[in-house]
């Protein structure tokens, strides 16, 4: 019901842009801040903000960009990629994205080896085959199906790189 309602609102926005002849000169971005989980994996995680699983981290991202042909971006992306995409591709910023963001231009084809996910209390290094969750008092490593890895080894270089990246903008 909620998705249907949001879809109807988005339809009204697009209709209004079309009516005012602005649709062909307006970039429209539709996304979400998180996914929802309903214990599909039988691990006890429900709702959002309870895990860094694929179900909660994978969000929709639809971009309607006048003048760009439709395409499907199959590589891993991050919400951090929105700022560099808009600033360089739409507003003509010539600074390297690393000056102001942890992201990359969505259309560059650059693949992320790992992404940072964060909550109010912990953060995670999300790789294609594992998720390392770092808590204030320890860590856990989960496989691609979000099952705990027994006797995990902390990927220290990745944690160090993530801490460095987060310290660039979060103090």
Coordinates of C-alpha atoms in Angstrom, one line a residue:
X1 CA 0.0 0.0 0.0
X2 CA 2.8 2.4 0.9
X3 CA 4.6 1.8 -2.4
X4 CA 1.4 2.3 -4.3
X5 CA 0.8 5.6 -2.5
X6 CA 4.3 6.8 -3.2
X7 CA 4.0 5.7 -6.9
X8 CA 0.8 7.8 -7.2
X9 CA 2.5 10.8 -5.7
X10 CA 5.5 10.4 -8.1
X11 CA 3.0 10.2 -10.9
X12 CA 1.5 13.5 -9.9
X13 CA 4.9 15.1 -9.8
X14 CA 5.8 13.8 -13.2
X15 CA 2.4 14.9 -14.6
X16 CA 2.9 18.4 -13.2
X17 CA 6.4 18.7 -14.7
X18 CA 5.1 17.5 -18.0
X19 CA 2.2 20.0 -17.8
X20 CA 4.6 22.8 -17.1
X21 CA 6.9 21.6 -19.9
X22 CA 9.7 21.1 -17.4
X23 CA 10.0 17.3 -17.6
X24 CA 12.6 17.3 -20.4
X25 CA 14.9 19.7 -18.5
X26 CA 14.5 18.1 -15.1
X27 CA 16.6 15.3 -13.5
X28 CA 14.4 13.1 -11.4
X29 CA 15.9 10.8 -8.8
X30 CA 13.9 8.2 -6.9
X31 CA 15.5 6.2 -4.1
X32 CA 15.1 5.1 -0.5
X33 CA 17.2 5.4 2.6
X34 CA 17.1 1.6 3.3
X35 CA 15.4 -1.7 2.4
X36 CA 13.0 -3.7 4.5
X37 CA 13.5 -7.1 5.9
X38 CA 10.8 -9.5 7.1
X39 CA 13.0 -12.4 8.4
X40 CA 13.2 -13.9 4.9
X41 CA 16.5 -15.6 5.8
X42 CA 15.2 -17.0 9.1
X43 CA 17.9 -15.1 11.1
X44 CA 15.5 -13.0 13.2
X45 CA 16.2 -9.7 11.4
X46 CA 13.0 -7.7 10.7
X47 CA 12.2 -4.1 9.7
X48 CA 15.1 -1.8 9.0
X49 CA 18.2 -0.7 11.0
X50 CA 18.6 -4.2 12.5
X51 CA 21.3 -5.6 10.1
X52 CA 23.5 -4.8 7.2
X53 CA 22.0 -7.6 5.1
X54 CA 21.4 -7.4 1.4
X55 CA 17.7 -7.0 2.1
X56 CA 18.2 -3.9 4.2
X57 CA 21.1 -2.4 2.3
X58 CA 19.8 -2.8 -1.3
X59 CA 17.7 0.1 -2.2
X60 CA 16.0 1.2 -5.4
X61 CA 17.6 4.0 -7.4
X62 CA 15.9 5.2 -10.5
X63 CA 17.3 8.2 -12.4
X64 CA 15.5 9.9 -15.2
X65 CA 18.1 12.1 -16.9
X66 CA 17.0 14.1 -20.0
X67 CA 19.4 13.6 -22.9
X68 CA 20.9 10.4 -21.5
X69 CA 19.8 7.1 -23.1
X70 CA 18.2 4.6 -20.7
X71 CA 20.6 2.1 -19.2
X72 CA 20.8 -0.3 -16.3
X73 CA 23.7 0.1 -14.0
X74 CA 24.7 -3.3 -12.7
X75 CA 27.7 -2.4 -10.7
X76 CA 27.5 -1.8 -6.9
X77 CA 26.7 1.8 -6.1
X78 CA 26.2 3.9 -3.0
X79 CA 24.1 6.9 -2.0
X80 CA 27.4 8.6 -1.8
X81 CA 27.6 8.4 -5.6
X82 CA 24.7 10.9 -6.0
X83 CA 26.7 14.0 -5.1
X84 CA 29.6 13.4 -7.5
X85 CA 27.1 12.4 -10.2
X86 CA 25.0 15.6 -9.8
X87 CA 28.0 18.0 -9.2
X88 CA 30.1 16.8 -12.2
X89 CA 27.5 15.7 -14.7
X90 CA 24.8 18.3 -14.1
X91 CA 26.5 21.3 -12.5
X92 CA 29.9 21.1 -14.2
X93 CA 32.0 20.9 -11.1
X94 CA 35.6 20.1 -12.1
X95 CA 37.0 19.3 -8.7
X96 CA 37.8 15.6 -8.2
X97 CA 34.8 14.0 -6.4
X98 CA 37.2 12.9 -3.6
X99 CA 37.4 16.6 -2.6
X100 CA 33.8 16.6 -1.4
X101 CA 32.5 13.1 -1.3
X102 CA 33.3 9.4 -0.7
X103 CA 31.3 8.6 -3.8
X104 CA 32.0 8.2 -7.5
X105 CA 30.0 9.2 -10.6
X106 CA 27.3 6.7 -11.2
X107 CA 27.9 6.6 -15.0
X108 CA 31.7 6.0 -14.7
X109 CA 31.4 2.3 -14.5
X110 CA 33.7 2.2 -11.5
X111 CA 33.1 -0.8 -9.4
X112 CA 33.2 -0.6 -5.6
X113 CA 35.3 -3.3 -3.9
X114 CA 33.6 -2.4 -0.6
X115 CA 31.1 0.0 0.8
X116 CA 30.5 1.5 4.2
X117 CA 27.2 1.1 5.8
X118 CA 26.5 2.8 9.1
X119 CA 23.9 3.0 11.9
X120 CA 23.8 5.1 15.0
X121 CA 26.0 2.8 16.9
X122 CA 28.1 0.7 14.5
X123 CA 29.3 0.5 10.9
X124 CA 29.9 -2.2 8.4
X125 CA 32.2 -2.9 5.5
X126 CA 30.1 -4.4 2.9
X127 CA 32.0 -6.6 0.3
X128 CA 30.5 -8.8 -2.3
X129 CA 31.1 -12.0 -0.3
X130 CA 31.1 -10.8 3.3
X131 CA 30.0 -8.1 5.7
X132 CA 32.2 -7.1 8.6
X133 CA 30.1 -5.4 11.3
X134 CA 32.2 -3.3 13.7
X135 CA 30.5 -2.6 17.0
X136 CA 31.9 -0.3 19.8
X137 CA 32.9 -3.5 21.7
X138 CA 33.9 -5.9 19.0
X139 CA 33.1 -7.2 15.5
X140 CA 31.4 -10.0 13.6
X141 CA 31.8 -11.2 10.1
X142 CA 28.9 -12.6 8.0
X143 CA 28.9 -14.3 4.7
X144 CA 27.0 -13.3 1.6
X145 CA 23.8 -14.9 3.0
X146 CA 24.4 -12.9 6.2
X147 CA 25.2 -16.0 8.3
X148 CA 27.8 -15.7 10.9
X149 CA 31.3 -16.8 9.9
X150 CA 32.9 -19.0 12.6
X151 CA 36.3 -17.9 13.8
X152 CA 36.6 -14.9 11.5
X153 CA 39.7 -12.9 10.9
X154 CA 39.2 -9.1 11.0
X155 CA 40.2 -7.5 7.6
X156 CA 42.4 -4.9 9.3
X157 CA 43.5 -3.1 6.1
X158 CA 39.8 -2.7 5.1
X159 CA 38.8 -1.5 8.6
X160 CA 41.7 1.0 8.6
X161 CA 40.7 2.3 5.1
X162 CA 37.1 2.6 6.1
X163 CA 38.0 4.5 9.3
X164 CA 40.2 6.8 7.2
X165 CA 37.4 7.4 4.7
X166 CA 34.8 8.1 7.4
X167 CA 37.2 10.5 9.2
X168 CA 37.4 12.7 6.1
X169 CA 33.9 14.0 6.5
X170 CA 32.6 12.7 9.9
X171 CA 34.3 14.2 13.0

